[in-house]
Amino acid sequence: MRSLTRGHVKAGFDSVRGAKWRNFWTMLGIIIGVASVITIVSIGEGVKQQISQQINHVGKNVITVRPGTIRTNSTQSKSDFSVLSGLSITGSLRDTDVKTVADNKTISASAPLAAVSTDVKGDHATFNNTFVIGTSPDLPELINQKLAYGVFLSVDDEGMNAAVLGTTIASQLFDTDVPLGHSFKIHGEEFVVRGIFDDFGSTPLSDDANYNNSIFIPYDVAQRITKNTAVVYEILAKTESASAVSPTLSSLQKSIKKNHGDQNDFSVLRAEQSLAARSNVLSLLTNLISGVAAISLLVGGIGIMNVMLVSVAERMHEIGIRKAIGATNRQIMSQFMIESSLLSLSGGVIGVIVALIFDGLMRFFTNLRPVISWQVVLLAFGVSLAVGIIFGTIPALKAARKDPIEALRSQL
Amino acid sequence: MALIELNEVSKVYGFGDASTLALDEATLTIEKGEFVAIMGPSGSGKSTLMNVIGLLDRPSHGKFSLDGRNVAKLRPNQSAKVRRDTIGFIFQSFNLLPRLSVLENVALPLAYRGVSLSKRLKQASNMLERVGIQNREYFLPSQLSGGQAQCAAIARALVNNPKLIIADEPTGNLDSAASRLVMELLAEIHKTGNTILFVTHNPELTRYATRVVYMHDGCIIHDEKTALGQVAATARKVLYTLSTTTEDDDLAGVSALMMALPNKPTVRPARKPTKRRTAKPTVRRKSKTAKAAK
Ligand SMILES: Nc1ncnc2c1ncn2[C@@H]1O[C@H](COP(=O)(O)OP(=O)(O)OP(=O)(O)O)[C@@H](O)[C@H]1O
Ligand SMILES: [Mg+2]
């Protein structure tokens, strides 16, 4: 029986090859379905891995305070997007919140991030899309980021026009490679460069990448030059130990709520939560693309059913011959089932190849790092095989149940 | 015990006003080792009889036992297995699978039996050697001549070592030389103990048969034993009395056949000399009309 199956597989390949173009269009649905399933799963997997790397990088005992409420439920898409952009704010954090966090006893380090919208004047040009962020000396420790040159803002710099630059903006503002001690203008005021950050590794769906294009100045200076209109979009804080995170979270929650007049228009998040919020966007996207994939697999399956029905009709005479020389209904059935499975499996293989190409393109053109695991490839093959079997059943049954005489009589 | 026993077997096609009685209470017993020719005009039910005996079709009424087993009411899968194990089919239009090589075609019945690949290819190759076209093993059916294709089909019919071989107009698409080749081959197979049933419109081919069954309107109207090498008596009568175009063509075909058989001790009917000259073109016309009639 096994060698017969091998014969069927060979015959199946022959007939799949025989009608190349027709079969290609038939497989298209499967190809699209499989490729999109693999792509989205691999993106999700990649983001998950990057996020967990980030958590390890930043540390588990970092607490983030953000304006607006964040529901870590994937169906609440609205707040997800506000988290993504970071700056579109529903509530707001205040100066008092910054103090509250800094004064908390269990917090060892904290830094506000306040956005200053202003223009920056360098050696040659004026930039008006640069991020100027007012923050405190603890920032490098909180985001676990080293400086390439110089030092970060210190406590002594409070009230001084000192700045630390991201790598991108540093090279754009100045002609020299290492512009330590050089000065430039923010909001018409002269600032001196104290240090330059290392490159911020870019991660998907986060605004860390922007830090390469950011200028960090002391928080109080930021408030001064904007006349207290700098928007605090995040406060980062770190507890001494990981065990202190939970009590600190609730005490912060309580005290900030008091600041806000008993309103819950802010969120206090642990590291996992603040990063997971990002993946909510992804899960929305995943649902969407999974829907597309399911539909294209369905369409692909129907296409396969059609092509198999045509194939069965075209090969009635052959079926008659096979039955005359002793093929049982089951043997005819399995012949056509194998053929439809091969057809959809080939679609699956092509889909995997397409997904691999997508993967390469994404790695090249975006900061996404999709991870194609063997499990998802196996799943794709399984799904396409299942589609072939499910949608091949009706045509195969039709072939198997055909009366031999009628089949023999039908002409090509 | 007879190999085939038909008892008042009928086959009705369609129903109501449109029904056709293709077989009308046919009763027929065929012993093991017989070489039976079935003759009769077009539409007389010869193919229907072959299909019923070959278990491709189920009789509407009557009893039918094959090799001692009642097979009138077998389920499709069971009859497929009986076909596979005990019957070899030879068709007028060869019916080889166009996408398989000659060797694979011949090996196919073994595949349905579950024989391993190497074994079945070997057996198929032996069978092709037996029918004399082993050098065409890897050809596609479309690359064979009609005679070679029919030889391959015979090899396929034989490969499962069937008790019964059923050939519905095996020479219908062949010229006289190829017809002779095919009939000689069948005669040889018959000698090894096989039972063969074949349908023919050509009375001359009854020479090969040990028995001739005549059909008309679904009934078996005459049944005679005949000596090998002799045209059956009734068939000969048909040859002279019914001088239709078809019979004429048959005669011409036979004359060509006989030319190719110079050494055979045969009892030949006297023929008008003009037939000899027109032999070849008429043969071709015959095969055309036969196809057109299908
Ligand atoms: N599937 C069918 N449906 C209806 N009628 C049929 C069917 N098959 C055969 N018949 C009828 O049964 C009768 C016998 O047909 P059959 O094919 O057995 O004749 P035959 O003797 O083989 O003729 P020929 O010499 O032309 O091959 C014919 O009248 C034919 O019309
Ligand atoms: Mg017929």
XYZ file of C-alpha atoms and ligand atoms in Angstrom:
738
model
C 0.000 0.000 0.000
C 2.846 2.341 0.787
C 4.317 1.992 -2.652
C 0.909 2.708 -4.119
C 0.785 5.897 -2.095
C 4.179 6.769 -3.467
C 2.785 6.247 -6.938
C -0.110 8.534 -6.095
C 2.265 11.148 -4.767
C 4.272 10.979 -7.963
C 1.143 11.095 -10.092
C -0.077 13.977 -7.966
C 3.129 15.889 -8.559
C 2.880 15.176 -12.251
C -0.602 16.529 -12.454
C 0.240 19.542 -10.290
C 3.146 20.254 -12.603
C 1.037 19.491 -15.631
C -1.259 22.451 -15.167
C 1.206 24.926 -13.746
C -0.561 28.210 -14.165
C -3.986 27.000 -13.293
C -2.519 25.479 -10.164
C -0.557 28.581 -9.316
C -3.697 30.692 -9.268
C -5.389 27.999 -7.263
C -2.616 28.033 -4.726
C -2.564 31.819 -4.483
C -5.131 31.895 -1.702
C -3.132 29.363 0.289
C 0.090 31.225 -0.451
C -1.328 34.523 0.794
C -2.912 32.886 3.820
C 0.188 30.994 4.854
C 2.544 33.881 4.156
C 0.468 36.304 6.200
C 0.017 33.895 9.092
C 3.743 33.245 9.287
C 4.622 36.895 8.876
C 2.317 38.135 11.597
C 3.237 35.367 14.007
C 6.920 35.968 13.401
C 6.518 39.707 13.925
C 4.672 39.021 17.158
C 7.331 36.589 18.262
C 10.072 39.043 17.349
C 8.447 41.896 19.245
C 7.901 39.676 22.254
C 11.547 38.707 22.275
C 12.679 42.293 21.858
C 10.419 43.418 24.669
C 11.713 40.785 27.019
C 15.247 41.742 26.113
C 14.333 45.303 26.889
C 12.884 44.382 30.243
C 16.070 42.549 31.077
C 18.048 45.508 29.844
C 16.150 48.145 31.800
C 15.571 46.093 34.899
C 12.489 44.717 36.512
C 12.203 47.292 39.256
C 11.547 50.273 37.035
C 8.195 51.989 37.490
C 6.658 54.169 34.841
C 4.073 56.861 35.490
C 2.119 58.025 32.488
C -0.760 60.347 31.887
C -4.010 58.754 30.792
C -5.332 55.389 31.789
C -3.928 52.383 30.106
C -5.952 49.261 30.034
C -3.762 46.362 29.186
C -6.735 44.679 27.594
C -6.126 44.176 23.900
C -9.657 45.122 22.909
C -9.190 48.665 24.177
C -7.479 49.923 21.105
C -7.899 53.654 21.726
C -5.584 53.900 24.685
C -3.089 51.628 22.932
C -2.483 54.232 20.311
C -2.041 56.986 22.811
C 0.581 54.882 24.510
C 2.257 54.259 21.210
C 2.642 57.877 20.317
C 3.499 58.764 23.903
C 2.692 62.415 23.386
C -0.983 62.427 22.626
C -2.182 62.803 26.101
C -5.595 62.527 27.609
C -4.745 63.486 31.170
C -1.512 65.179 32.188
C 1.228 64.866 34.744
C 2.147 67.859 36.804
C 5.132 69.328 38.474
C 3.822 68.088 41.797
C 3.733 64.543 40.487
C 7.405 64.768 39.611
C 8.121 65.839 43.177
C 5.862 63.202 44.658
C 7.734 60.482 42.823
C 11.153 61.893 43.665
C 10.236 62.207 47.331
C 8.899 58.666 47.713
C 11.048 56.890 50.263
C 11.379 53.558 48.525
C 12.376 55.136 45.220
C 16.124 55.316 44.724
C 16.173 57.142 41.405
C 13.619 58.979 39.331
C 13.490 61.135 36.250
C 10.670 63.046 34.570
C 10.523 63.260 30.820
C 9.116 66.602 29.765
C 8.734 67.524 26.127
C 9.710 71.018 25.077
C 8.367 72.097 21.739
C 10.783 74.623 20.406
C 13.357 75.125 17.705
C 17.045 74.433 17.950
C 19.806 76.352 16.211
C 23.078 74.632 15.438
C 26.221 75.544 13.499
C 24.392 75.924 10.226
C 20.751 75.179 10.408
C 17.696 75.528 12.545
C 15.791 72.372 13.446
C 12.197 72.536 14.460
C 11.384 68.862 14.695
C 13.909 68.026 17.374
C 12.828 66.552 20.658
C 14.012 68.601 23.560
C 13.426 66.684 26.758
C 13.692 68.063 30.217
C 14.853 65.396 32.639
C 16.946 64.731 35.726
C 20.418 63.254 36.380
C 19.014 59.802 37.132
C 17.879 59.146 33.561
C 20.897 57.116 32.288
C 20.625 54.790 35.248
C 16.867 54.346 34.741
C 17.030 53.507 31.063
C 20.349 51.739 31.454
C 22.017 53.810 28.794
C 25.673 54.775 28.659
C 27.246 57.880 27.243
C 29.644 57.729 24.364
C 31.391 60.940 25.305
C 31.346 63.323 28.219
C 29.036 63.056 31.214
C 25.317 63.284 31.777
C 23.658 66.232 33.483
C 24.484 66.297 37.161
C 22.770 67.761 40.172
C 25.094 70.743 39.805
C 23.706 71.423 36.363
C 20.289 72.251 37.745
C 19.325 75.675 36.498
C 22.270 75.683 34.063
C 22.009 75.702 30.297
C 23.647 72.345 29.816
C 22.616 69.624 27.355
C 23.305 66.019 26.446
C 22.668 64.932 22.857
C 21.534 61.839 21.018
C 23.969 60.668 18.341
C 21.881 61.654 15.360
C 21.163 65.182 16.459
C 24.758 65.631 17.580
C 26.088 64.990 14.106
C 23.394 67.147 12.566
C 23.984 70.146 14.801
C 27.742 70.305 14.624
C 30.561 69.859 12.153
C 32.907 68.241 14.632
C 32.660 64.600 15.527
C 32.705 65.144 19.265
C 31.170 68.539 19.977
C 31.797 68.450 23.753
C 31.884 71.979 25.118
C 30.406 73.410 21.935
C 27.371 75.569 22.253
C 24.098 75.873 20.365
C 20.784 77.619 20.837
C 17.490 76.350 22.176
C 14.629 78.814 22.242
C 17.152 81.574 21.709
C 19.227 80.579 24.752
C 22.772 79.307 24.561
C 23.382 75.737 25.730
C 26.660 73.895 26.216
C 27.083 70.255 25.250
C 28.004 68.107 28.264
C 27.835 64.696 26.756
C 26.671 62.513 23.938
C 24.641 59.345 24.413
C 25.533 56.008 22.948
C 23.314 54.931 20.122
C 19.883 53.970 21.451
C 19.185 50.555 20.007
C 16.012 50.861 18.070
C 13.037 48.743 19.004
C 9.729 48.399 17.240
C 6.613 50.185 18.375
C 8.526 52.276 20.880
C 9.735 55.833 20.805
C 13.182 54.956 22.100
C 14.450 55.405 18.595
C 13.616 59.079 18.870
C 16.144 59.470 21.637
C 18.932 59.447 19.074
C 17.306 62.577 17.781
C 16.727 64.156 21.204
C 18.371 66.823 23.315
C 18.287 66.334 27.069
C 18.331 69.389 29.290
C 17.709 69.825 33.042
C 14.044 69.583 33.965
C 13.894 72.936 35.740
C 15.565 74.650 32.766
C 12.967 73.078 30.481
C 10.179 74.451 32.644
C 11.866 77.831 32.803
C 12.345 78.366 29.072
C 8.790 77.193 28.321
C 7.321 79.143 31.203
C 6.112 75.943 32.833
C 4.375 74.589 29.732
C 6.710 71.636 29.156
C 4.540 68.539 29.126
C 5.634 65.724 31.409
C 4.713 62.672 29.362
C 6.427 60.131 31.558
C 8.072 59.776 34.914
C 10.526 56.934 35.350
C 11.400 55.683 38.790
C 13.352 52.845 40.261
C 12.998 51.107 43.570
C 15.896 49.816 45.588
C 14.820 46.220 45.243
C 12.392 44.261 43.113
C 10.317 43.325 46.144
C 9.645 47.007 46.827
C 7.964 47.479 43.440
C 4.451 46.431 44.436
C 4.059 48.509 47.611
C 5.660 51.466 45.869
C 3.229 51.131 42.976
C 0.236 51.373 45.274
C 1.651 54.204 47.352
C 2.452 56.188 44.182
C -0.980 55.431 42.827
C -2.510 56.840 46.016
C -0.403 59.955 46.309
C -0.615 60.949 42.630
C -4.355 60.429 42.744
C -4.455 62.907 45.598
C -2.464 65.373 43.464
C -5.014 64.969 40.689
C -7.971 65.691 42.879
C -9.019 62.042 43.176
C -8.995 61.471 39.445
C -7.544 58.373 37.859
C -6.265 60.140 34.736
C -2.804 58.597 34.983
C -1.224 55.153 35.162
C 1.488 53.714 37.301
C 3.012 50.745 35.568
C 5.631 48.146 36.275
C 8.207 47.413 33.592
C 6.357 44.485 32.038
C 3.130 46.435 31.877
C 4.546 49.507 30.254
C 6.198 47.403 27.603
C 3.275 45.054 27.198
C 1.029 47.986 26.417
C 2.896 48.268 23.181
C 2.226 44.711 22.205
C -1.485 45.469 22.434
C -1.161 47.372 19.197
C 0.429 44.304 17.823
C -2.296 41.986 18.992
C -4.876 44.211 17.338
C -2.856 43.966 14.156
C -2.530 40.223 14.661
C -6.281 39.810 14.917
C -6.775 41.829 11.778
C -4.229 39.930 9.731
C -5.345 36.590 11.123
C -8.783 37.423 9.779
C -7.316 38.171 6.387
C -5.333 34.954 6.531
C -8.366 32.891 7.485
C -10.350 34.359 4.625
C -7.605 33.749 2.096
C -7.180 30.192 3.326
C -10.912 29.689 2.915
C -10.834 31.187 -0.559
C -7.769 29.110 -1.330
C -9.543 26.006 -0.131
C -12.545 26.713 -2.306
C -10.187 27.335 -5.213
C -8.581 23.972 -4.634
C -11.961 22.328 -4.457
C -12.885 23.899 -7.782
C -9.718 22.913 -9.522
C -10.032 19.392 -8.179
C -13.621 19.157 -9.374
C -12.466 20.219 -12.819
C -9.600 17.775 -12.638
C -11.929 14.950 -11.647
C -14.290 15.787 -14.498
C -11.421 15.951 -16.967
C -10.063 12.637 -15.816
C -13.290 10.659 -15.647
C -12.006 8.365 -18.341
C -8.824 7.727 -16.394
C -10.913 6.994 -13.301
C -12.906 4.488 -15.346
C -9.734 2.752 -16.504
C -8.329 2.613 -13.001
C -11.559 1.165 -11.684
C -11.722 -1.393 -14.481
C -8.292 -2.714 -13.610
C -9.258 -3.061 -9.974
C -8.888 0.216 -8.109
C -11.267 0.321 -5.149
C -13.238 3.421 -4.295
C -10.883 4.087 -1.440
C -7.838 3.884 -3.665
C -9.337 6.349 -6.130
C -10.349 8.568 -3.246
C -6.889 8.584 -1.751
C -5.364 9.333 -5.137
C -7.352 12.553 -5.413
C -6.962 13.422 -1.755
C -3.214 13.119 -2.117
C -3.372 15.317 -5.164
C -5.361 18.066 -3.469
C -3.158 17.855 -0.395
C -0.059 18.179 -2.543
C -1.600 21.130 -4.287
C -2.299 22.989 -1.066
C 0.925 21.840 0.529
C 2.839 23.269 -2.422
C 0.930 26.472 -1.799
C 2.050 26.250 1.815
C 5.683 25.793 0.806
C 5.531 28.765 -1.529
C 3.789 30.717 1.239
C 6.641 29.940 3.622
C 9.146 31.082 1.016
C 7.197 34.306 0.503
C 7.146 34.806 4.279
C 10.914 34.317 4.409
C 11.323 36.971 1.731
C 9.034 39.325 3.690
C 11.062 38.620 6.771
C 14.248 39.639 5.015
C 12.632 42.791 3.667
C 11.313 43.759 7.090
C 14.683 43.259 8.685
C 16.212 45.404 6.002
C 13.714 48.228 5.833
C 12.200 48.434 9.329
C 13.327 48.012 12.898
C 11.190 44.888 13.253
C 13.091 41.691 13.906
C 10.599 38.929 13.049
C 11.401 35.470 14.319
C 10.245 32.568 12.146
C 10.219 29.552 14.400
C 10.042 26.002 13.114
C 6.783 25.625 15.017
C 5.068 28.272 12.952
C 6.414 26.762 9.735
C 5.127 23.395 10.855
C 1.808 24.997 11.725
C 1.641 26.541 8.264
C 2.257 23.189 6.624
C -0.300 21.614 8.899
C -2.894 24.225 8.066
C -2.322 23.981 4.326
C -2.424 20.203 4.494
C -5.679 20.423 6.422
C -7.117 22.784 3.817
C -6.155 20.342 1.082
C -7.743 17.448 2.914
C -10.918 19.302 3.874
C -11.550 20.836 0.479
C -10.290 17.831 -1.446
C -12.848 15.520 0.105
C -15.832 16.428 -2.029
C -14.018 16.114 -5.385
C -12.319 12.905 -4.269
C -15.631 11.435 -3.154
C -17.125 12.389 -6.471
C -14.324 10.573 -8.267
C -14.472 7.530 -6.029
C -18.218 7.046 -6.281
C -18.381 7.334 -10.043
C -19.847 4.301 -11.737
C -17.004 2.579 -13.644
C -18.973 2.119 -16.843
C -20.110 5.718 -16.925
C -16.578 6.838 -16.210
C -15.155 4.678 -18.975
C -17.735 5.954 -21.413
C -16.945 9.607 -20.763
C -14.563 10.832 -23.393
C -11.662 13.161 -22.917
C -17.741 -26.077 -11.955
C -18.196 -23.556 -14.686
C -16.216 -20.339 -14.541
C -19.123 -18.177 -15.602
C -22.758 -18.974 -15.031
C -25.381 -16.495 -16.176
C -28.966 -17.406 -15.481
C -31.677 -15.258 -17.089
C -29.626 -12.147 -16.640
C -31.261 -8.920 -17.809
C -29.971 -5.404 -17.954
C -32.299 -2.454 -18.303
C -30.993 1.018 -18.993
C -33.090 4.032 -18.129
C -36.674 3.779 -16.950
C -40.205 4.370 -18.109
C -40.650 5.065 -21.799
C -36.942 5.686 -22.274
C -35.850 2.307 -20.948
C -33.756 -0.013 -23.090
C -33.513 -3.725 -22.545
C -29.840 -4.173 -23.357
C -29.735 -7.759 -22.084
C -32.856 -9.884 -22.272
C -32.759 -12.891 -19.942
C -29.428 -14.108 -21.174
C -28.441 -17.535 -19.969
C -24.885 -18.585 -20.618
C -22.390 -20.985 -19.105
C -18.719 -20.730 -19.901
C -16.250 -23.348 -18.753
C -12.704 -22.732 -17.731
C -10.358 -22.714 -20.714
C -12.865 -21.711 -23.347
C -12.016 -19.083 -25.954
C -15.350 -17.503 -26.741
C -16.122 -15.057 -29.530
C -19.231 -12.919 -29.112
C -20.790 -11.709 -32.334
C -23.843 -9.737 -33.251
C -24.943 -6.504 -34.866
C -24.268 -3.141 -33.312
C -26.503 -2.464 -30.340
C -27.233 -6.137 -29.742
C -25.885 -5.982 -26.218
C -22.426 -7.507 -26.594
C -20.666 -4.798 -24.644
C -23.386 -4.875 -22.027
C -22.844 -8.608 -21.622
C -19.083 -8.098 -21.322
C -19.531 -5.358 -18.722
C -21.878 -7.479 -16.648
C -19.571 -10.492 -16.786
C -16.594 -8.234 -16.049
C -18.385 -6.794 -12.967
C -18.154 -3.293 -14.339
C -21.919 -3.218 -14.430
C -24.542 -4.866 -12.259
C -27.301 -6.887 -13.859
C -30.851 -5.622 -13.269
C -32.215 -9.151 -12.829
C -30.981 -12.699 -12.845
C -28.341 -14.830 -11.265
C -24.682 -14.580 -12.010
C -21.873 -16.528 -10.467
C -18.229 -16.187 -11.289
C -15.825 -18.931 -10.295
C -18.506 -20.403 -8.040
C -19.212 -17.166 -6.218
C -22.489 -15.329 -6.490
C -21.498 -11.914 -7.779
C -24.788 -10.462 -9.014
C -25.189 -8.179 -6.029
C -21.645 -7.325 -5.016
C -20.912 -3.914 -3.547
C -18.637 -1.668 -5.652
C -15.551 -2.251 -3.528
C -15.984 -6.006 -3.559
C -16.443 -6.128 -7.296
C -13.366 -3.919 -7.694
C -11.372 -6.546 -5.829
C -12.812 -9.365 -7.938
C -11.950 -7.402 -11.083
C -8.463 -6.825 -9.783
C -7.796 -10.435 -8.871
C -9.645 -12.484 -11.437
C -10.398 -10.412 -14.532
C -8.222 -8.744 -17.138
C -9.783 -6.184 -19.459
C -8.765 -5.364 -22.997
C -10.558 -2.486 -24.684
C -11.060 -1.410 -28.252
C -9.370 1.928 -27.614
C -6.527 0.403 -25.525
C -7.296 2.672 -22.544
C -3.739 3.096 -21.383
C -3.167 6.023 -19.033
C -1.535 8.664 -21.218
C 0.699 10.135 -18.539
C 2.247 6.893 -17.376
C 4.963 5.031 -19.235
C 4.132 1.679 -20.797
C 5.861 -0.083 -17.922
C 3.955 1.888 -15.295
C 0.700 1.227 -17.106
C 1.309 -2.479 -17.074
C 2.357 -2.387 -13.415
C -0.708 -0.453 -12.286
C -3.012 -3.408 -11.482
C -0.275 -4.780 -9.233
C -0.097 -1.453 -7.438
C -3.780 -1.724 -6.555
C -3.006 -5.110 -5.158
C -0.283 -3.724 -2.917
C 2.735 -5.286 -4.613
C 5.977 -3.431 -3.859
C 7.329 -1.077 -6.478
C 10.410 -3.041 -7.486
C 8.470 -6.296 -7.664
C 5.722 -4.901 -9.784
C 8.052 -3.203 -12.212
C 9.897 -6.476 -12.619
C 6.705 -8.421 -13.220
C 5.459 -5.794 -15.632
C 8.724 -5.921 -17.502
C 8.469 -9.711 -17.779
C 4.948 -9.373 -19.055
C 6.029 -6.868 -21.690
C 8.693 -9.280 -22.772
C 6.046 -11.928 -23.133
C 3.956 -9.754 -25.427
C 7.067 -8.769 -27.351
C 7.361 -5.045 -26.673
C 9.895 -4.971 -23.883
C 11.969 -2.498 -25.874
C 9.115 0.010 -25.536
C 9.008 -0.048 -21.715
C 9.769 3.611 -21.198
C 7.691 4.942 -24.060
C 4.519 6.828 -23.415
C 1.370 5.228 -24.820
C 1.102 8.058 -27.339
C 4.456 7.004 -28.778
C 3.261 3.490 -29.607
C 1.552 2.165 -32.708
C -1.968 0.832 -32.289
C -0.771 -2.760 -32.308
C 1.932 -2.073 -29.747
C -0.524 -0.177 -27.551
C -2.922 -3.113 -27.629
C -0.058 -5.460 -26.768
C 0.741 -3.253 -23.786
C -2.930 -3.352 -22.799
C -2.853 -7.146 -23.040
C 0.228 -7.196 -20.851
C -1.644 -5.069 -18.336
C -4.625 -7.406 -18.457
C -2.350 -10.390 -17.862
C -0.119 -8.990 -15.177
C -2.399 -9.993 -12.298
C -2.591 -13.516 -13.679
C -6.385 -13.369 -14.099
C -8.590 -16.403 -14.629
C -10.700 -14.566 -17.145
C -9.780 -12.149 -19.907
C -12.485 -9.966 -21.401
C -11.759 -8.183 -24.651
C -14.404 -5.914 -26.171
C -13.506 -5.564 -29.838
C -9.762 -5.801 -29.203
C -8.987 -5.466 -32.895
C -11.582 -2.785 -33.611
C -9.031 -0.008 -33.949
C -6.315 -2.056 -35.609
C -5.363 -2.899 -39.154
C -5.202 -6.478 -40.293
C -1.557 -7.101 -39.445
C -1.924 -5.692 -35.973
C -5.203 -7.586 -35.544
C -3.403 -10.775 -36.359
C -0.646 -9.959 -33.903
C -3.149 -9.317 -31.152
C -5.226 -12.412 -31.878
C -2.131 -14.591 -32.030
C -1.147 -13.247 -28.672
C -4.574 -14.016 -27.237
C -4.426 -17.492 -28.734
C -1.103 -18.056 -27.037
C -2.506 -16.888 -23.729
C -5.434 -19.215 -24.245
C -3.041 -22.104 -24.659
C -1.641 -21.494 -21.204
C -5.083 -22.193 -19.761
C -6.774 -18.820 -19.597
C -10.415 -18.320 -20.336
C -10.935 -15.579 -22.907
C -14.091 -13.785 -23.974
C -13.873 -11.442 -26.924
C -16.310 -9.408 -28.958
C -15.744 -9.025 -32.653
C -17.516 -7.940 -35.795
C -15.083 -9.867 -37.920
C -16.256 -13.415 -38.711
C -12.754 -14.409 -39.751
C -11.555 -13.929 -36.205
C -13.811 -16.752 -35.047
C -10.981 -18.960 -36.299
C -9.238 -18.338 -33.052
C -12.252 -19.204 -30.927
C -13.396 -22.546 -29.575
C -16.931 -21.302 -29.296
C -19.028 -18.535 -30.822
C -22.015 -16.857 -29.186
C -24.371 -14.806 -31.361
C -26.477 -12.018 -29.971
C -29.387 -10.035 -31.278
C -31.509 -7.440 -29.482
C -30.102 -8.387 -26.109
C -30.797 -12.110 -26.544
C -28.332 -14.916 -27.106
C -29.727 -16.348 -30.325
C -27.146 -18.937 -31.196
C -24.257 -20.676 -29.509
C -21.910 -23.045 -31.298
C -18.677 -24.838 -30.645
C -16.116 -24.463 -33.363
C -12.789 -25.991 -34.191
C -9.711 -23.857 -33.744
C -8.561 -22.435 -37.024
C -11.976 -22.628 -38.660
C -14.431 -19.851 -39.243
C -17.565 -20.746 -37.348
C -20.340 -22.088 -39.520
C -22.911 -19.468 -38.666
C -20.354 -16.723 -38.906
C -19.505 -17.928 -42.385
C -23.157 -17.830 -43.283
C -23.354 -14.285 -42.042
C -20.363 -13.578 -44.186
C -22.192 -14.528 -47.386
C -25.814 -13.762 -46.758
C -25.599 -10.321 -45.231
C -23.631 -8.461 -47.824
C -23.924 -4.997 -46.240
C -21.206 -2.415 -46.449
C -20.009 -3.313 -43.011
C -19.755 -6.969 -43.838
C -18.036 -6.136 -47.079
C -15.499 -4.141 -45.200
C -15.075 -6.962 -42.755
C -14.426 -9.283 -45.629
C -11.855 -6.949 -47.078
C -10.222 -6.704 -43.711
C -10.136 -10.455 -43.476
C -8.623 -10.810 -46.898
C -5.829 -8.546 -45.828
C -5.465 -10.595 -42.696
C -5.333 -13.772 -44.676
C -2.654 -12.377 -46.909
C -0.585 -11.885 -43.853
C -1.214 -15.478 -42.822
C 0.187 -17.469 -45.727
C 1.247 -20.514 -43.732
C -1.906 -20.981 -41.722
C -3.909 -23.994 -42.693
C -7.200 -22.259 -43.061
C -10.481 -22.913 -44.701
C -10.976 -19.844 -46.765
C -14.186 -18.763 -48.339
C -13.936 -18.121 -52.052
C -13.626 -14.433 -52.696
C -14.129 -12.278 -55.676
C -10.713 -11.230 -56.922
C -11.636 -7.534 -56.941
C -11.761 -7.532 -53.139
C -8.091 -8.216 -52.961
C -7.185 -5.032 -54.782
C -9.353 -2.784 -52.652
C -8.179 -4.381 -49.468
C -6.114 -1.630 -47.914
C -8.271 1.439 -48.478
C -11.377 -0.374 -47.275
C -9.646 -1.420 -44.109
C -8.947 2.169 -43.318
C -12.492 3.163 -44.099
C -13.735 0.472 -41.825
C -11.845 1.698 -38.858
C -13.081 5.205 -39.514
C -16.702 4.159 -39.666
C -16.209 2.141 -36.541
C -14.922 5.193 -34.708
C -17.668 7.366 -36.064
C -20.217 4.879 -34.839
C -18.850 5.043 -31.298
N -25.736 3.656 -20.450
C -26.719 3.321 -21.282
N -27.894 3.973 -21.197
C -28.915 3.659 -22.006
N -28.840 2.720 -22.934
C -27.701 2.035 -23.093
C -26.583 2.296 -22.274
N -25.587 1.469 -22.636
C -26.069 0.719 -23.642
N -27.320 1.055 -23.916
C -28.178 0.420 -24.921
O -28.065 -0.960 -24.786
C -28.039 -1.584 -26.035
C -26.847 -2.491 -26.146
O -25.684 -1.732 -26.158
P -24.251 -2.379 -26.308
O -23.259 -1.302 -26.112
O -24.171 -3.526 -25.378
O -24.217 -2.873 -27.808
P -23.048 -3.593 -28.576
O -23.549 -4.904 -29.012
O -21.817 -3.582 -27.785
O -22.858 -2.646 -29.836
P -21.529 -2.328 -30.652
O -21.278 -3.508 -31.510
O -21.874 -1.133 -31.449
O -20.481 -2.081 -29.656
C -28.061 -0.483 -27.078
O -29.374 -0.377 -27.594
C -27.700 0.756 -26.314
O -28.405 1.858 -26.815
Mg -19.899 -2.651 -27.936
